PDB file of C-alpha atoms in Angstrom:
ATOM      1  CA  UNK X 477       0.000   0.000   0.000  1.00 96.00           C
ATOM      2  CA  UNK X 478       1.299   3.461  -0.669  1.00 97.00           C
ATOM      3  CA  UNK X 479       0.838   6.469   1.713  1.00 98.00           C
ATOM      4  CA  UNK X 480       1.194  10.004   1.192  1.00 98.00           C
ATOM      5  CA  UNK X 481       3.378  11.655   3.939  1.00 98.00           C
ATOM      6  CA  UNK X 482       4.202  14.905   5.482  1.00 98.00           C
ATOM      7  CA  UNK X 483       6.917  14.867   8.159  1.00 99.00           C
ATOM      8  CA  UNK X 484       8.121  18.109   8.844  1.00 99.00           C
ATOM      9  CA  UNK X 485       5.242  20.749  10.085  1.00 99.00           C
ATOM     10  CA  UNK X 486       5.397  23.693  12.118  1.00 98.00           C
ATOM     11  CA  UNK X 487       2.498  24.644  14.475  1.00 98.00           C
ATOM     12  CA  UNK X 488       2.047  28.050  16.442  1.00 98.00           C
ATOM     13  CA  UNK X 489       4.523  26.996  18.784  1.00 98.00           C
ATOM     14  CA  UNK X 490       7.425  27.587  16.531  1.00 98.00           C
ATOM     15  CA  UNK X 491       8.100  31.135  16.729  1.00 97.00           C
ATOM     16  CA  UNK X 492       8.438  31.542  12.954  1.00 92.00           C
ATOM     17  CA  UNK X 493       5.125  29.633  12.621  1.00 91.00           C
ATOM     18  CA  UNK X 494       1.881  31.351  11.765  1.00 89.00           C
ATOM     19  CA  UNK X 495      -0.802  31.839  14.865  1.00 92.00           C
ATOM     20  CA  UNK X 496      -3.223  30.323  11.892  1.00 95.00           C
ATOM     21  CA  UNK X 497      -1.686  26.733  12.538  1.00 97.00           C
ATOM     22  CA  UNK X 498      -3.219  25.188  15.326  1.00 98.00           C
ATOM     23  CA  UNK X 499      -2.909  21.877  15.598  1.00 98.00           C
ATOM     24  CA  UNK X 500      -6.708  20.801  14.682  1.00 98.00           C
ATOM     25  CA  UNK X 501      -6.509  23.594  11.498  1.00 98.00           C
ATOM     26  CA  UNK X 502      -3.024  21.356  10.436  1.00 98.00           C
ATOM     27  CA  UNK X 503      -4.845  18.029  10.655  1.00 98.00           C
ATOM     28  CA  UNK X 504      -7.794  19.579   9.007  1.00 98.00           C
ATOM     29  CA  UNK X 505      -5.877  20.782   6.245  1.00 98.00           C
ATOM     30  CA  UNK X 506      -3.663  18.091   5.416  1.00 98.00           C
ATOM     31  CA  UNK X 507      -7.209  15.524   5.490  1.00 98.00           C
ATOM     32  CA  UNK X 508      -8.367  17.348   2.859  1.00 98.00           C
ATOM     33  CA  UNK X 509      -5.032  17.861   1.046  1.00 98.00           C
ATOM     34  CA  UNK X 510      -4.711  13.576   0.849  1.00 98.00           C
ATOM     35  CA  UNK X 511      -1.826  13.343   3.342  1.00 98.00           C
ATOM     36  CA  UNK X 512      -2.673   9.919   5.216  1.00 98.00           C
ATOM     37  CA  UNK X 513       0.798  10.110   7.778  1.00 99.00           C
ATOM     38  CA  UNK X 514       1.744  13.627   8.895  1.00 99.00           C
ATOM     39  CA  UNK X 515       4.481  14.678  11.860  1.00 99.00           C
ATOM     40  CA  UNK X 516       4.204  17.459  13.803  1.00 99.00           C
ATOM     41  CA  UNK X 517       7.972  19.055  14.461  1.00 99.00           C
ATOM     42  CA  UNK X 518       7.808  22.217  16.166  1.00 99.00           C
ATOM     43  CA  UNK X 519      11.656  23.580  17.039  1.00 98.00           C
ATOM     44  CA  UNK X 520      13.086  22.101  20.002  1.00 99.00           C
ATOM     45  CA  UNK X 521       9.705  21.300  21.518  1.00 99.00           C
ATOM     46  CA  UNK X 522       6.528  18.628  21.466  1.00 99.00           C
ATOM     47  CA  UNK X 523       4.305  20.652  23.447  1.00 99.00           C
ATOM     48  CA  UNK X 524       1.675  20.788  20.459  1.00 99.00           C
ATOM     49  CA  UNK X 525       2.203  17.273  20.200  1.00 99.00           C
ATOM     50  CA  UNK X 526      -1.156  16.435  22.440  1.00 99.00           C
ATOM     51  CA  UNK X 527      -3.289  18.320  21.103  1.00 99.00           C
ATOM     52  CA  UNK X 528      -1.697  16.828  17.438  1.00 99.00           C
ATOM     53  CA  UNK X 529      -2.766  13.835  18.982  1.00 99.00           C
ATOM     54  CA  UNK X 530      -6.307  14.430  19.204  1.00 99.00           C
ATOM     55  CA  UNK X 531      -6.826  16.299  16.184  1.00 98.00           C
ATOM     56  CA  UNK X 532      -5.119  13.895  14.017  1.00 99.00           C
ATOM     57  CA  UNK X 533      -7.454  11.061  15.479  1.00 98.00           C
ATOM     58  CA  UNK X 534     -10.348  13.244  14.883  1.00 98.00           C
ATOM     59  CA  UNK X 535      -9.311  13.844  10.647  1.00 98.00           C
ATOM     60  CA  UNK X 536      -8.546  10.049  10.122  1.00 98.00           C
ATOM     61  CA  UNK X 537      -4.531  11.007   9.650  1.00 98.00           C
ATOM     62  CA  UNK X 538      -2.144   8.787  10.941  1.00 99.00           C
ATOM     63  CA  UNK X 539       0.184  10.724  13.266  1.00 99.00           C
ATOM     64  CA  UNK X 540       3.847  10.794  14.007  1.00 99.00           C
ATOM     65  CA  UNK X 541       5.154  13.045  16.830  1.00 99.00           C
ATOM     66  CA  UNK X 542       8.289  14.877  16.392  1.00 99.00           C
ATOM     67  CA  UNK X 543      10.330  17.540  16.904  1.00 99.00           C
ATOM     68  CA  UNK X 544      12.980  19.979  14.404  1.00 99.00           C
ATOM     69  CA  UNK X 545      15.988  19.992  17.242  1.00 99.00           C
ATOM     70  CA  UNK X 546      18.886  21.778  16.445  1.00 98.00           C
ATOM     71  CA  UNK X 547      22.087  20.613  17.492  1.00 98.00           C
ATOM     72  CA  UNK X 548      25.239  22.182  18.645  1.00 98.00           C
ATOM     73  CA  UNK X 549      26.294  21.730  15.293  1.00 97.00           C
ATOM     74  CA  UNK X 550      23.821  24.420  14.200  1.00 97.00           C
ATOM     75  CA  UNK X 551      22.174  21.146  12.369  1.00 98.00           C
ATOM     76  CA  UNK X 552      18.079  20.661  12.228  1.00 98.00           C
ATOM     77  CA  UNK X 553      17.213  16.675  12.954  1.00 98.00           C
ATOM     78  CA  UNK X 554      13.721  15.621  12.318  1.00 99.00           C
ATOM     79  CA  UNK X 555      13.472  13.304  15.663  1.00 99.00           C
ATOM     80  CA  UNK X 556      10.200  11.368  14.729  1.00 99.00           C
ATOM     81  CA  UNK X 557       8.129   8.947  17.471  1.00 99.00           C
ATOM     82  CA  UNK X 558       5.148   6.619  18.047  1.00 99.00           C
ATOM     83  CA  UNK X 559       3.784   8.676  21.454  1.00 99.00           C
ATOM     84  CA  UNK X 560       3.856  12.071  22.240  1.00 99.00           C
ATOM     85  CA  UNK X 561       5.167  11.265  25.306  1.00 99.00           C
ATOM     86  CA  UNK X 562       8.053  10.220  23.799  1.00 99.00           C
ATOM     87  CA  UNK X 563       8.345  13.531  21.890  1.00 99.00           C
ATOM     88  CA  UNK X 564       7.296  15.341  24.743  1.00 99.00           C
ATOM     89  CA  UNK X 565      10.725  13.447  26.892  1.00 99.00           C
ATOM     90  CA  UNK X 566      12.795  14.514  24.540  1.00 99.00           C
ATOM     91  CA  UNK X 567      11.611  17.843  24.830  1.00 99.00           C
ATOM     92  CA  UNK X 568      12.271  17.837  28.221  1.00 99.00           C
ATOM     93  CA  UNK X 569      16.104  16.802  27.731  1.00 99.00           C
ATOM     94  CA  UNK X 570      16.629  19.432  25.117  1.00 99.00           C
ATOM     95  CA  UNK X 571      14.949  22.194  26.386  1.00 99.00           C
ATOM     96  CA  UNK X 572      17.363  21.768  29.773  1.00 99.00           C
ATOM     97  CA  UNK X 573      20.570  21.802  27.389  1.00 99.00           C
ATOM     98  CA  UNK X 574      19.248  25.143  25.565  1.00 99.00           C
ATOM     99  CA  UNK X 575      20.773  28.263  25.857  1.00 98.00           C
ATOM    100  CA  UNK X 576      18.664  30.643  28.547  1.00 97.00           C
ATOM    101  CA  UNK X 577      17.594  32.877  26.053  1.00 98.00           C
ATOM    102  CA  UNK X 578      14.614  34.752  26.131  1.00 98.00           C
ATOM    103  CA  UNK X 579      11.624  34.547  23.239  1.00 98.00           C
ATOM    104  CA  UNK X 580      11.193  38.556  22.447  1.00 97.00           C
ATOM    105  CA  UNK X 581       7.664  37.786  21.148  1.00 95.00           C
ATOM    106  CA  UNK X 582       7.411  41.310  19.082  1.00 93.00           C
ATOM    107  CA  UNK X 583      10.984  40.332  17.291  1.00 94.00           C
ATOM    108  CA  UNK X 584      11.196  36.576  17.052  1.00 94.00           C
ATOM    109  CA  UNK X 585       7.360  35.468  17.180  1.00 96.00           C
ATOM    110  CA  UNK X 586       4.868  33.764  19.465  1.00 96.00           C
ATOM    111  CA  UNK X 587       6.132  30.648  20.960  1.00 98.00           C
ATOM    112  CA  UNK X 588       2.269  29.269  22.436  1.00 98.00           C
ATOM    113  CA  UNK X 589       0.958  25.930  23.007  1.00 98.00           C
ATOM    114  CA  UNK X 590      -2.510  25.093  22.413  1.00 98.00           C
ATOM    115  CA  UNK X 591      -4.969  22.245  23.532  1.00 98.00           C
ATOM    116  CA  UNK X 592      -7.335  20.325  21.205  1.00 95.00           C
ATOM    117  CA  UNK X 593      -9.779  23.347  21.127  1.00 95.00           C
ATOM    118  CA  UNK X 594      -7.507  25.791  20.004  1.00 96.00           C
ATOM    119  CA  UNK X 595      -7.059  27.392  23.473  1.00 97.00           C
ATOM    120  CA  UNK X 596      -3.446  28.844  24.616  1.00 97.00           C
ATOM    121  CA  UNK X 597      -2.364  26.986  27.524  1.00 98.00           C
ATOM    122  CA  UNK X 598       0.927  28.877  27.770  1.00 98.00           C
ATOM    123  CA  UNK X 599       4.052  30.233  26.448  1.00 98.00           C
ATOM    124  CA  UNK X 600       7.489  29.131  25.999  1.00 98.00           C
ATOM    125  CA  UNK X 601      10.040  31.719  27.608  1.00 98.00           C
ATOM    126  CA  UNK X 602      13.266  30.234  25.991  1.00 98.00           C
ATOM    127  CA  UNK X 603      13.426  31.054  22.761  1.00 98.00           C
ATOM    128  CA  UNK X 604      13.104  27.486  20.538  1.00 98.00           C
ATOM    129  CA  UNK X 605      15.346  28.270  17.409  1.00 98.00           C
ATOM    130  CA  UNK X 606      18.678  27.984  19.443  1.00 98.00           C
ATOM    131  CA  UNK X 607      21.336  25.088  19.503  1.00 98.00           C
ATOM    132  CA  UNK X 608      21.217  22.657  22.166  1.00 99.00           C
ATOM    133  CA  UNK X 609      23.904  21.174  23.817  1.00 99.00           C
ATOM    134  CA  UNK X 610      23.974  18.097  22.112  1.00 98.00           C
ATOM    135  CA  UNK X 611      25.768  16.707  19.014  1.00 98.00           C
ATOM    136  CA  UNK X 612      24.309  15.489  15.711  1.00 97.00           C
ATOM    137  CA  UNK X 613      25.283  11.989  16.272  1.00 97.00           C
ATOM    138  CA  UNK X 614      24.634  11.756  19.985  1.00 98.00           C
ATOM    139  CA  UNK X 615      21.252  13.064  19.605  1.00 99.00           C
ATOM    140  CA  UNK X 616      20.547  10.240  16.793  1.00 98.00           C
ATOM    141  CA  UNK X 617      21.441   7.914  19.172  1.00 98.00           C
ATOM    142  CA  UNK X 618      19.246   9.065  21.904  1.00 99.00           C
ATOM    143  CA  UNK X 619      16.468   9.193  19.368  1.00 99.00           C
ATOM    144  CA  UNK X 620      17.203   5.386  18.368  1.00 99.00           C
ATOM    145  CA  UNK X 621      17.215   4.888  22.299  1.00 99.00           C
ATOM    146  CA  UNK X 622      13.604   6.332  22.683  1.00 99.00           C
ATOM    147  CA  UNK X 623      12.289   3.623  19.502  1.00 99.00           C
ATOM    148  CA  UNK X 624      12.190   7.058  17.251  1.00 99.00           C
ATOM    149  CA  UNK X 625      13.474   7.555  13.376  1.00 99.00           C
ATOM    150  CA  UNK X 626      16.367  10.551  13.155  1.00 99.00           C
ATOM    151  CA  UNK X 627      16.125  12.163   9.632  1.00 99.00           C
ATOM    152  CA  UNK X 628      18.608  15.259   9.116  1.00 98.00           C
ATOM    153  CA  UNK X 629      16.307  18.037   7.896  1.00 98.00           C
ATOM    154  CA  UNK X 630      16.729  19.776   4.529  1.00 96.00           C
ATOM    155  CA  UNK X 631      20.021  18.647   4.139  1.00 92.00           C
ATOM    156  CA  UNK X 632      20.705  20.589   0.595  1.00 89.00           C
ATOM    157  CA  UNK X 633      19.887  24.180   2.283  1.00 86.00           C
ATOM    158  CA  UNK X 634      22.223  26.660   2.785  1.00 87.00           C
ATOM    159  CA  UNK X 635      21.477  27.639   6.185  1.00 91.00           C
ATOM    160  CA  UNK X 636      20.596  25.014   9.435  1.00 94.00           C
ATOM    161  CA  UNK X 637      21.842  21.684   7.748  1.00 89.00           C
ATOM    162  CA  UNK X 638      24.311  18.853   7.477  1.00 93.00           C
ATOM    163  CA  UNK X 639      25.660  20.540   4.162  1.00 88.00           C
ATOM    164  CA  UNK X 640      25.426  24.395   5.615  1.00 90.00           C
ATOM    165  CA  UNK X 641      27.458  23.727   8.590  1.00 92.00           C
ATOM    166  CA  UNK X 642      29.984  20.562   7.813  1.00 90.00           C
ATOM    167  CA  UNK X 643      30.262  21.344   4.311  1.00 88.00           C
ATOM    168  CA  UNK X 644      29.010  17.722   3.064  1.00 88.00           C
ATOM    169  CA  UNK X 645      26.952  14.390   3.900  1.00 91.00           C
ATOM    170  CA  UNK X 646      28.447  12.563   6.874  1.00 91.00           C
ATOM    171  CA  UNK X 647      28.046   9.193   7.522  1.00 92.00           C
ATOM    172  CA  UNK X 648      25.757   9.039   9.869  1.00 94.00           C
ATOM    173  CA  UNK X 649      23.175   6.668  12.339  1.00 95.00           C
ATOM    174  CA  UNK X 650      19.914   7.977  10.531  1.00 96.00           C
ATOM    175  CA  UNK X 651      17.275   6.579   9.264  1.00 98.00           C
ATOM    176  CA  UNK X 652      16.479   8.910   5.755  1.00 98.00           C
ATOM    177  CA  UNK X 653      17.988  12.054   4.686  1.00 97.00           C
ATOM    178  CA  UNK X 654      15.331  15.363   3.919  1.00 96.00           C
ATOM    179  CA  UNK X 655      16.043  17.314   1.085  1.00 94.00           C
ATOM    180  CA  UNK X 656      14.297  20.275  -0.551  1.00 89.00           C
ATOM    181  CA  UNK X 657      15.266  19.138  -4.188  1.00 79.00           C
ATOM    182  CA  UNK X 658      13.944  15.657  -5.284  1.00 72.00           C
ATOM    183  CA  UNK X 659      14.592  14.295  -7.478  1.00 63.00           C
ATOM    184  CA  UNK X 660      18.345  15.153  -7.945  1.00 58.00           C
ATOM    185  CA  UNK X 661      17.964  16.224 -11.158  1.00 53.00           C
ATOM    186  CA  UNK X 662      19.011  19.915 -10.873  1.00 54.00           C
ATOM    187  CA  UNK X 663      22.883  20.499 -11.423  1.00 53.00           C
ATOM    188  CA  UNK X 664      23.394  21.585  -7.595  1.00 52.00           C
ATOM    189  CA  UNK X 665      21.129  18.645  -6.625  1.00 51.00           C
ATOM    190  CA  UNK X 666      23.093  16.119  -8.805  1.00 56.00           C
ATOM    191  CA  UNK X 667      26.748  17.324  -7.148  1.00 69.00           C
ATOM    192  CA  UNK X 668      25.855  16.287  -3.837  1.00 82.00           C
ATOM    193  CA  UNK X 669      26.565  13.315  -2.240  1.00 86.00           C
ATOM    194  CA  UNK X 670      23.932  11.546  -0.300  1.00 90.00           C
ATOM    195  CA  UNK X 671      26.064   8.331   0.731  1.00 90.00           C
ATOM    196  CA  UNK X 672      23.379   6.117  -0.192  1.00 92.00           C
ATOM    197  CA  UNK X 673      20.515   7.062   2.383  1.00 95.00           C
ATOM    198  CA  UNK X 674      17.009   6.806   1.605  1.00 96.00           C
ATOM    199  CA  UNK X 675      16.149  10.461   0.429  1.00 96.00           C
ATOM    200  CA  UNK X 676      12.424  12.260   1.545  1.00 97.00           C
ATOM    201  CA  UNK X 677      10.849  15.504   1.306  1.00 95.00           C
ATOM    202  CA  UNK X 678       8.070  16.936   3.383  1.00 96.00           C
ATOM    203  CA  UNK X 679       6.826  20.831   3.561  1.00 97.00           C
ATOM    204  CA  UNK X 680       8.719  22.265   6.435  1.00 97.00           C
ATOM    205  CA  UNK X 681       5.548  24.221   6.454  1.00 97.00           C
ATOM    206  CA  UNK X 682       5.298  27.427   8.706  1.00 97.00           C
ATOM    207  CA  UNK X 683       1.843  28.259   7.510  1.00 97.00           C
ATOM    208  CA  UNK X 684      -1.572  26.819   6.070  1.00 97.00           C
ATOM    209  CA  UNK X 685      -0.857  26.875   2.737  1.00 97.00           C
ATOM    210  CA  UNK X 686       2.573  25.272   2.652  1.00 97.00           C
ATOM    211  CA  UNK X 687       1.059  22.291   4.321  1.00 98.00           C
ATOM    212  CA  UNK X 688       1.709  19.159   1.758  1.00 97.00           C
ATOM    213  CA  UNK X 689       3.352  21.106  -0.806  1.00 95.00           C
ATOM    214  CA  UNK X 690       6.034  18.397  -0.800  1.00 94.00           C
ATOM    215  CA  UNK X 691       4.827  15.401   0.561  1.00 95.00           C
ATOM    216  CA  UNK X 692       6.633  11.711  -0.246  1.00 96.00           C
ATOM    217  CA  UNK X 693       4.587   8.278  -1.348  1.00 96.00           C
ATOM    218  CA  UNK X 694       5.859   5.491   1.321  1.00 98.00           C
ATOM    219  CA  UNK X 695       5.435   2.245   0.349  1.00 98.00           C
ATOM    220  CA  UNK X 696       4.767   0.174   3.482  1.00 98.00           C
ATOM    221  CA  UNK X 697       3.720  -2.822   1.356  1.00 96.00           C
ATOM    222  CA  UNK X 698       1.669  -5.187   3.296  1.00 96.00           C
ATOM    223  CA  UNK X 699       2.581  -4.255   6.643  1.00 97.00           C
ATOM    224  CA  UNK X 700       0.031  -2.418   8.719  1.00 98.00           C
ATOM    225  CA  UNK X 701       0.509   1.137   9.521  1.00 98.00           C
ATOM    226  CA  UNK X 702      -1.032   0.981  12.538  1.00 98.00           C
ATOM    227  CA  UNK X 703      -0.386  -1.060  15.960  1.00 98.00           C
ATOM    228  CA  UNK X 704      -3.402  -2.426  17.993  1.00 97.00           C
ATOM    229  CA  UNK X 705      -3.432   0.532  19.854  1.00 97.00           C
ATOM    230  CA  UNK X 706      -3.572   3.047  17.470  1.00 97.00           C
ATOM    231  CA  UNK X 707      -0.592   4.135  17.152  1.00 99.00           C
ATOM    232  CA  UNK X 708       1.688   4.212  13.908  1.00 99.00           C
ATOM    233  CA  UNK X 709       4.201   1.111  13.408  1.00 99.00           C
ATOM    234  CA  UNK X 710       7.806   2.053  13.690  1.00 99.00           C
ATOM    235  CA  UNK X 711       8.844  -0.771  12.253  1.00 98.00           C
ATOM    236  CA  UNK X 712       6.702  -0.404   9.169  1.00 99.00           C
ATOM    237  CA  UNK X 713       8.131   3.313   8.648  1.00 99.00           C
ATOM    238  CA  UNK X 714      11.287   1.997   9.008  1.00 98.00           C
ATOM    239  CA  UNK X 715      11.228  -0.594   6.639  1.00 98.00           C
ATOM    240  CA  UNK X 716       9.646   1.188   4.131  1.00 98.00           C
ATOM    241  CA  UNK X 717      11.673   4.374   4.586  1.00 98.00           C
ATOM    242  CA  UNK X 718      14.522   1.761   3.727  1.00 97.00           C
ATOM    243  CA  UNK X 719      12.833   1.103   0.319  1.00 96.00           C
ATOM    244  CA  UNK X 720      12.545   5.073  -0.447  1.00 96.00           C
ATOM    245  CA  UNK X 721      15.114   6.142  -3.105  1.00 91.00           C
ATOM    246  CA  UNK X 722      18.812   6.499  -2.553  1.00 89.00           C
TER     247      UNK X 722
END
């Protein structure tokens, strides 16, 4: 069976994401868009991810729960999970290894979390698009740990990625790679060097209509997307992540 999937969405907790993208108006949106497996992957927090939760169940969409973390590396990983518990642990971790800089909502942008009805239930005070105190590969690894898929994001751009701030593709303990240009058919696209990892591409979507503007088909064959209780089978992403393009 083939799905169409979104992985990388911003909510109103992102500070550089719209007010407009609650979590119910995502789900909403992407329901009607086709997307049957969307993430939610606010920077360095899951705090949406709850509310994700319910909204998600409430459009039919599968639903992955993420977060964008950026490493000390300056690097954005795509740290994917089952729960939003999970997500929301990570969180936890990251946010404690952050830099204690304040959001300046008039300059950088609201940083609120919302619950399932669209009401604010607070605000972050650190601002979210700083590095945390963790390396690229350790935070893979502590991903892998938690039963989550690590996917560096946008690898190709020129600000915030693997190719940005090391120059090139490292070889790496992730599960896909995220670039903007697929399929590498541009000249730029063509020069770089992917090392062989399955390659996705997903919105990165900051507001409602950049939802799904690059979603991926996944394959998962015969294998059920869903668990018994509900929740999407890691496995089954894995495995067909692993048949996705190289």
């Amino acid at each position: 069976m083939i799905i169409r999937a979104d992985l990388h969405i911003h909510s109103c907790l992102s500070p550089c994401g719209d007010l407009s993208m609650s979590p119910r108006a995502i789900a909403g949106t992407l329901a009607s868009r086709g997307v049957n497996l969307a993430a939610l992957t606010d920077h360095n927090s899951a705090l949406n991810c709850p509310a994700f939760d319910v909204a998600c169940r409430e459009a039919g969409i599968a639903a992955l729960f993420g977060i964008e973390a950026q490493t000390r590396e300056e690097c954005h990983m795509l740290c994917l999970f089952a729960e939003p518990e999970t997500a929301l642990k990570l969180g936890e971790e990251l946010y404690a290894v952050m830099p204690p800089v304040p959001n300046n909502p008039g300059k950088m942008g609201d940083q609120v979390y919302v619950d399932e009805n669209e009401d604010i239930l607070g605000e972050v005070e650190k601002y979210l698009v700083t590095s945390a105190d963790i390396g690229i590969d350790e935070l893979a690894d502590r991903v892998h740990e938690l039963g989550g898929i690590a996917v560096p994001a946008h690898a190709d751009r020129p600000a915030f990625s693997l190719v940005s701030q090391l120059g090139f593709i490292p070889e790496g303990n992730w599960d896909a790679l995220e670039l903007v240009r697929l399929p590498l058919s541009e000249p730029a696209a063509r020069e770089l060097d992917t090392r062989g990892y399955p390659l996705i591409t997903s919105s990165d979507a900051h507001y409602i209509e950049h939802l799904a503007r690059r979603p991926f088909d996944l394959d998962i064959a015969d294998a059920p997307l869903l668990r018994a209780d509900g929740r999407v089978d890691m496995e089954t992403i894995r495995a067909a992540l692993a048949r996705r393009p190289r």
